[in-house]
Short mmCIF file of C-alpha atoms and ligand atoms in Angstrom, two decimals:
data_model
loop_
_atom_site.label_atom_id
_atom_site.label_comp_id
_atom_site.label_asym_id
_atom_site.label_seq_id
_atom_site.Cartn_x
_atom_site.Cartn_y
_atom_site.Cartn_z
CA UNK A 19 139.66 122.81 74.08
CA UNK A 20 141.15 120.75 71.38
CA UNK A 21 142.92 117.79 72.89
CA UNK A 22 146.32 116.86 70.84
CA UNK A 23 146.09 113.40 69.36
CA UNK A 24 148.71 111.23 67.94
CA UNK A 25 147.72 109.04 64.70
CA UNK A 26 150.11 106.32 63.86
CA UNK A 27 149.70 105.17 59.37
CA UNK A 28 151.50 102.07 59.37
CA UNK A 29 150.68 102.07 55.69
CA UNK A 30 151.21 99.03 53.90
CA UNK A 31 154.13 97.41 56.65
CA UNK A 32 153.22 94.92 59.79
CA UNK A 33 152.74 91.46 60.31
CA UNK A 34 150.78 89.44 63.00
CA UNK A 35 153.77 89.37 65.31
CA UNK A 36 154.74 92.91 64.40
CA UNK A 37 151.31 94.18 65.46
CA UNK A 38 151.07 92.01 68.76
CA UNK A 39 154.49 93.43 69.83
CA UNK A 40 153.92 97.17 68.95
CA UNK A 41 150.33 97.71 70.43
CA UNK A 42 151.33 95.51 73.51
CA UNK A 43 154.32 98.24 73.84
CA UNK A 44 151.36 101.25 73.82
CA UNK A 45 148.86 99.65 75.75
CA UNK A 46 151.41 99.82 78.54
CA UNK A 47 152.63 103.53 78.24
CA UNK A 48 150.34 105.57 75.49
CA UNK A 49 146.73 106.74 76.29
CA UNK A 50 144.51 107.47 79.16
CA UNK A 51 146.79 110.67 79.36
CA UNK A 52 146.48 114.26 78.10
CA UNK A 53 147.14 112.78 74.42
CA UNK A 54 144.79 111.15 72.61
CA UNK A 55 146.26 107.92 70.20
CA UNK A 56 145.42 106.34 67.51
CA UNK A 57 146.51 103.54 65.04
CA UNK A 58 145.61 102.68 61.73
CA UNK A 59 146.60 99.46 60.68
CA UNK A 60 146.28 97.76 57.52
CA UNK A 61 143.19 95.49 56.50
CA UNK A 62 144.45 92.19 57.68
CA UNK A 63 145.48 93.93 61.22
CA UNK A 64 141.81 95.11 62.26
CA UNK A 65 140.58 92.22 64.01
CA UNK A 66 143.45 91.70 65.92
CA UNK A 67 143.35 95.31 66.98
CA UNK A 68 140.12 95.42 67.96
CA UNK A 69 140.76 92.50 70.59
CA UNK A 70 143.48 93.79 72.04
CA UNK A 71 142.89 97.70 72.47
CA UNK A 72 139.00 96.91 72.69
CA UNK A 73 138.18 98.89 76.01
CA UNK A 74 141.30 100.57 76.26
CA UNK A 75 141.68 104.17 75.62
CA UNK A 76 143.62 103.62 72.01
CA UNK A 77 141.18 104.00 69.20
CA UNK A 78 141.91 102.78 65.80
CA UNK A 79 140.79 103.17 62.07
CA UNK A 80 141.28 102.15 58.54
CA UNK A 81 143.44 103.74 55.89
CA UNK A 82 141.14 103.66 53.10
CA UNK A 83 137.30 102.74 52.09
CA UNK A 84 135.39 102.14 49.11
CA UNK A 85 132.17 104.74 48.83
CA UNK A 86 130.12 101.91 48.24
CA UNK A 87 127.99 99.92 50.53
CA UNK A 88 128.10 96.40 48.86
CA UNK A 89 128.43 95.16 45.71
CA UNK A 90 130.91 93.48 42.64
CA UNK A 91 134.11 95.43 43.94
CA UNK A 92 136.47 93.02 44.06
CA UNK A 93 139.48 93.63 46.56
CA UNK A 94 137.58 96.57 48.19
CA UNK A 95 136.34 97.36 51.53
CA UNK A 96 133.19 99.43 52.59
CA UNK A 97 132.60 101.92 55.92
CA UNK A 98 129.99 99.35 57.00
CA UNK A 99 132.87 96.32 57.29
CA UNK A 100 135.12 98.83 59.25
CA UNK A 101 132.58 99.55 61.75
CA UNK A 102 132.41 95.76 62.19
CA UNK A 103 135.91 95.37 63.41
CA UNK A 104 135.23 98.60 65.53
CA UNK A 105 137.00 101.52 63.62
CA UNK A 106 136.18 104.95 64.98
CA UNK A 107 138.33 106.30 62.07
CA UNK A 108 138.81 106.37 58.75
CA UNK A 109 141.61 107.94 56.23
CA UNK A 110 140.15 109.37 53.20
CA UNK A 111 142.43 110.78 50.51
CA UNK A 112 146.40 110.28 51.68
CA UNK A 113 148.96 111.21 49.12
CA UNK A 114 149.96 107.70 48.32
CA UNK A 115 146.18 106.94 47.35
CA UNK A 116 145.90 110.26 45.30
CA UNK A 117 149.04 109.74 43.36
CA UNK A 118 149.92 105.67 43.37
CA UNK A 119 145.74 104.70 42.87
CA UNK A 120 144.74 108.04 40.94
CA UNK A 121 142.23 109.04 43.89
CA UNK A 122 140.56 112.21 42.90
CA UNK A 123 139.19 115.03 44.73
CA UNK A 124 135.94 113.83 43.66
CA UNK A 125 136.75 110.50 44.81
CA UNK A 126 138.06 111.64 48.16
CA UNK A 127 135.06 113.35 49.02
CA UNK A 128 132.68 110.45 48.12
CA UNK A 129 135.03 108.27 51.03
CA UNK A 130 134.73 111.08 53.16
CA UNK A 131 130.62 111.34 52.76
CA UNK A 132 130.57 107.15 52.69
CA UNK A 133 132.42 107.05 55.85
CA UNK A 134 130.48 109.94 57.69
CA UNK A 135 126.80 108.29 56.90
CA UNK A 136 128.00 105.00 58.10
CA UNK A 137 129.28 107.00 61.45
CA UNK A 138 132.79 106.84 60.94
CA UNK A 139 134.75 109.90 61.72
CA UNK A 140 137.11 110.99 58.54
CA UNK A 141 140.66 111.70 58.70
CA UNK A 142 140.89 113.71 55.06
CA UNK A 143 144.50 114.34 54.33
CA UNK A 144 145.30 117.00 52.11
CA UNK A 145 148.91 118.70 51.06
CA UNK A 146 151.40 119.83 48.14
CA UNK A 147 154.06 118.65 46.24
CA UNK A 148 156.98 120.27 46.08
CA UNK A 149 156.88 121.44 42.82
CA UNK A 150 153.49 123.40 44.11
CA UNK A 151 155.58 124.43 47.27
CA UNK A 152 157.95 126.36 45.22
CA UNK A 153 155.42 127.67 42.58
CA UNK A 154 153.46 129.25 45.51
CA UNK A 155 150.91 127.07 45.13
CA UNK A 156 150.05 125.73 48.63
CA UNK A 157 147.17 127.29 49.67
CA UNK A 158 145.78 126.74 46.17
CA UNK A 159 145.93 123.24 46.00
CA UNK A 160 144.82 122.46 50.00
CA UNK A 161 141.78 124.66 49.33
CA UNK A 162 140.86 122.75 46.24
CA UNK A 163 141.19 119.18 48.12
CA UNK A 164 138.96 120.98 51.52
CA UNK A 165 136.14 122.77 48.80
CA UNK A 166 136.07 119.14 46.73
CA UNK A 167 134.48 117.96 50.36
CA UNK A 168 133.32 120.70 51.83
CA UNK A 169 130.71 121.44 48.80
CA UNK A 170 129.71 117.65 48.68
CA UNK A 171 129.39 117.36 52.76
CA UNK A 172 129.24 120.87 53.91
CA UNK A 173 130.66 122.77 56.98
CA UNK A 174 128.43 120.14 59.13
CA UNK A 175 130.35 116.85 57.48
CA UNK A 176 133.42 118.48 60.02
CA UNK A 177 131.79 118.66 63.07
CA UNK A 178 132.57 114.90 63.48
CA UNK A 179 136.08 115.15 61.23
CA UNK A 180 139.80 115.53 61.29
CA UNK A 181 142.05 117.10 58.36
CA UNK A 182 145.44 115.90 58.03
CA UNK A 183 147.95 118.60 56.50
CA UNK A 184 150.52 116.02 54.92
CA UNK A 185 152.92 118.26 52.70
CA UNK A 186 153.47 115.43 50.01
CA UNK A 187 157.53 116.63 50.30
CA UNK A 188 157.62 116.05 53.89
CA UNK A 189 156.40 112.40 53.76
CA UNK A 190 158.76 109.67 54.29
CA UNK A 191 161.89 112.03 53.10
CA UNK A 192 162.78 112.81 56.76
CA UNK A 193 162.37 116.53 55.60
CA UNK A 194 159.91 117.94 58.15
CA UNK A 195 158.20 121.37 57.43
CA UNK A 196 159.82 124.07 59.79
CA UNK A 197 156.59 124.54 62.62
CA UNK A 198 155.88 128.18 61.36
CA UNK A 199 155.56 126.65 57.63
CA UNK A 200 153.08 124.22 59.35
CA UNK A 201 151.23 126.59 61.05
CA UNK A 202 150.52 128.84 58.65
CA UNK A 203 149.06 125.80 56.57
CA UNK A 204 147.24 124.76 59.83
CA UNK A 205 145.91 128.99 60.19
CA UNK A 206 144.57 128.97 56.60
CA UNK A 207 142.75 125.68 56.80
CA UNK A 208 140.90 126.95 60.39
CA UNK A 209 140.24 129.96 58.97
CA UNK A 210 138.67 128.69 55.72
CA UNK A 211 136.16 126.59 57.87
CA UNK A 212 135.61 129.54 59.98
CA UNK A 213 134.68 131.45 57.23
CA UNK A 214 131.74 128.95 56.89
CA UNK A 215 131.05 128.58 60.98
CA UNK A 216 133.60 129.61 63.74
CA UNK A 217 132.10 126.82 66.03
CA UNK A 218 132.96 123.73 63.81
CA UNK A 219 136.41 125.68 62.84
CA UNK A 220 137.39 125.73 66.27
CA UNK A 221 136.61 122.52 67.62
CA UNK A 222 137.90 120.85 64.47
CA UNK A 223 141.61 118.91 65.02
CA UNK A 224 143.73 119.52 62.07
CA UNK A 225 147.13 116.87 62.66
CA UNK A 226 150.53 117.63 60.48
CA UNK A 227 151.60 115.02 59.17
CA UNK A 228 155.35 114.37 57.36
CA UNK A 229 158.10 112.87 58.96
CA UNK A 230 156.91 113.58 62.60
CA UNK A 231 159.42 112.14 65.30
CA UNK A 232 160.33 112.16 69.20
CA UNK A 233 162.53 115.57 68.48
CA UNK A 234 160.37 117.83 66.72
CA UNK A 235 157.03 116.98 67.88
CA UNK A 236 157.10 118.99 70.44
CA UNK A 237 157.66 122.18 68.71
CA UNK A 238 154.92 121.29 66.28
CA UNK A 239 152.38 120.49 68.40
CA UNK A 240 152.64 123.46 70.72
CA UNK A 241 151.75 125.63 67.64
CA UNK A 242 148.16 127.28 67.73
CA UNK A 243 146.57 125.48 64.94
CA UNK A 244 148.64 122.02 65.05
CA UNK A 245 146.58 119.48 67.48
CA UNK A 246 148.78 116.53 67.22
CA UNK A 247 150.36 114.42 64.41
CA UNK A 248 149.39 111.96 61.43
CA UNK A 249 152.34 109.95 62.20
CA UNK A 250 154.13 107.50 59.59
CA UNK A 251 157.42 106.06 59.83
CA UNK A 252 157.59 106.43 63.79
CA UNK A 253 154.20 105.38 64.62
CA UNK A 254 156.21 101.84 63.78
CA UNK A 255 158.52 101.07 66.60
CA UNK A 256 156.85 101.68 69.86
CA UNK A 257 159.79 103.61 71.37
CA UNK A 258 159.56 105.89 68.78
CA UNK A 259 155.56 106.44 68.58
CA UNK A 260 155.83 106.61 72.64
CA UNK A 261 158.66 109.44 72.04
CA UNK A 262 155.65 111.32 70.25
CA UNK A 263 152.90 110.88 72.90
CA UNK A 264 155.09 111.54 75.42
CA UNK A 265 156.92 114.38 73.91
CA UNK A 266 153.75 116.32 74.17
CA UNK A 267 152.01 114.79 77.55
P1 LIG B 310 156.12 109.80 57.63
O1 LIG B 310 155.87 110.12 59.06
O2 LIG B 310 156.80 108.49 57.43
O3 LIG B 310 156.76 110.94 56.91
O4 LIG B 310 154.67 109.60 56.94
C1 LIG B 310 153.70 110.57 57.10
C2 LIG B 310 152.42 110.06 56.59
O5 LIG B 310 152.23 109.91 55.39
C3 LIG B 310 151.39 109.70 57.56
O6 LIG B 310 150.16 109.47 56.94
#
């Protein structure tokens, strides 16, 4: 049984105080329930993360990794220095890295094999614009960003991964895709990896991701193939990111 979790991106927003009052606020109410959470701060944010959810039941991750182990990379950070300030997860491939940094699929999938031999568990994020939307290009473009990993880490690289359905037109606009446009996304992506082994296909949690909040979480998360949310604007207030967990508990 695939248990729902609820990923808060705080993206590039926060500040010491901000992140002492908002995971104060979920270590009271969110986790240890029937809903997994999860936060992903920025850089700066990690180590003050890690002390205060260490041993709780809130896991957290990075939003981003360089495929490198070490080296003259100035300004980047590798799988190995998240697992030092205890990340379980890691985001590989988001919209905003694809189009603001020029991320390719190529690129995206070294992250995603970087962060699975260091023991990190992937969140790959993958979605259309909405010029693709409306030239019926959707399932085109998603299985293009899944075979760019799946044929450098195989069916096995998602036994211990997550994929993130983020329509690109849904992020940050407040425009949410209806639950039966997300779940037909969701349905294709299972049944792609099931094509390749049922097992991993149906263990695997696939989130949606694009302007998730307390009132239609519900409704998305109840859907067959949608286990739980890659949450951006409401993962920061903690009333609204509790609205989430709770909506589904
Ligand atoms: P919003 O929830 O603000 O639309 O952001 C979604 C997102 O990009 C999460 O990674």
């Amino acid at each position: 049984m695939r248990r729902i979790l609820v990923a808060g991106n705080w993206k590039m927003h926060g500040s010491g105080a901000m992140v002492q009052v908002l995971l104060e606020g979920l270590l009271a109410r969110a986790g240890g329930g029937e809903v997994d959470v999860a936060v992903f701060p920025p850089y700066p944010y990690l180590a003050q993360t890690r002390s205060l959810l260490r041993g709780s039941s809130i896991s957290w991750g990075a939003q981003n990794l360089n495929p490198v182990a070490q080296g003259a990379h100035t300004g980047e950070v590798s799988a190995g220095m998240l697992l030092d300030f205890g990340c379980r997860y890691v985001l590989v491939g988001h919209s905003e890295r694809r189009t603001l940094y020029a991320e390719s699929d190529q690129d995206v999938a070294d992250r995603f094999q970087a962060a699975l031999e260091a023991g990190l568990e992937p969140v790959l994020c993958v979605g259309e614009t909405l010029e693709e939307r409306e030239s019926g290009d959707t399932e085109a473009v998603v299985e293009r960003q899944l075979e760019a990993v799946l044929s450098q880490s195989g069916i096995e690289g998602f036994a211990r991964a997550i994929v993130a359905y983020e329509p690109v037109w849904a992020i940050g606009t407040g425009k949410t895709a209806t639950p039966e446009q997300a779940q037909d996304v969701h349905a294709f992506i299972r049944n792609k990896f099931a094509s390749q082994d049922d097992i991993i296909a149906g263990q695997l949690r696939i989130l949606y991701g694009g302007s998730v909040n307390g009132s239609n979480a519900a409704d998305l998360f109840t859907r067959e193939d949608i286990d739980g949310g890659l949450v951006g604007g409401a993962s920061l207030k903690v009333e609204d990111f509790l609205a989430i967990c709770e909506a589904v508990a």
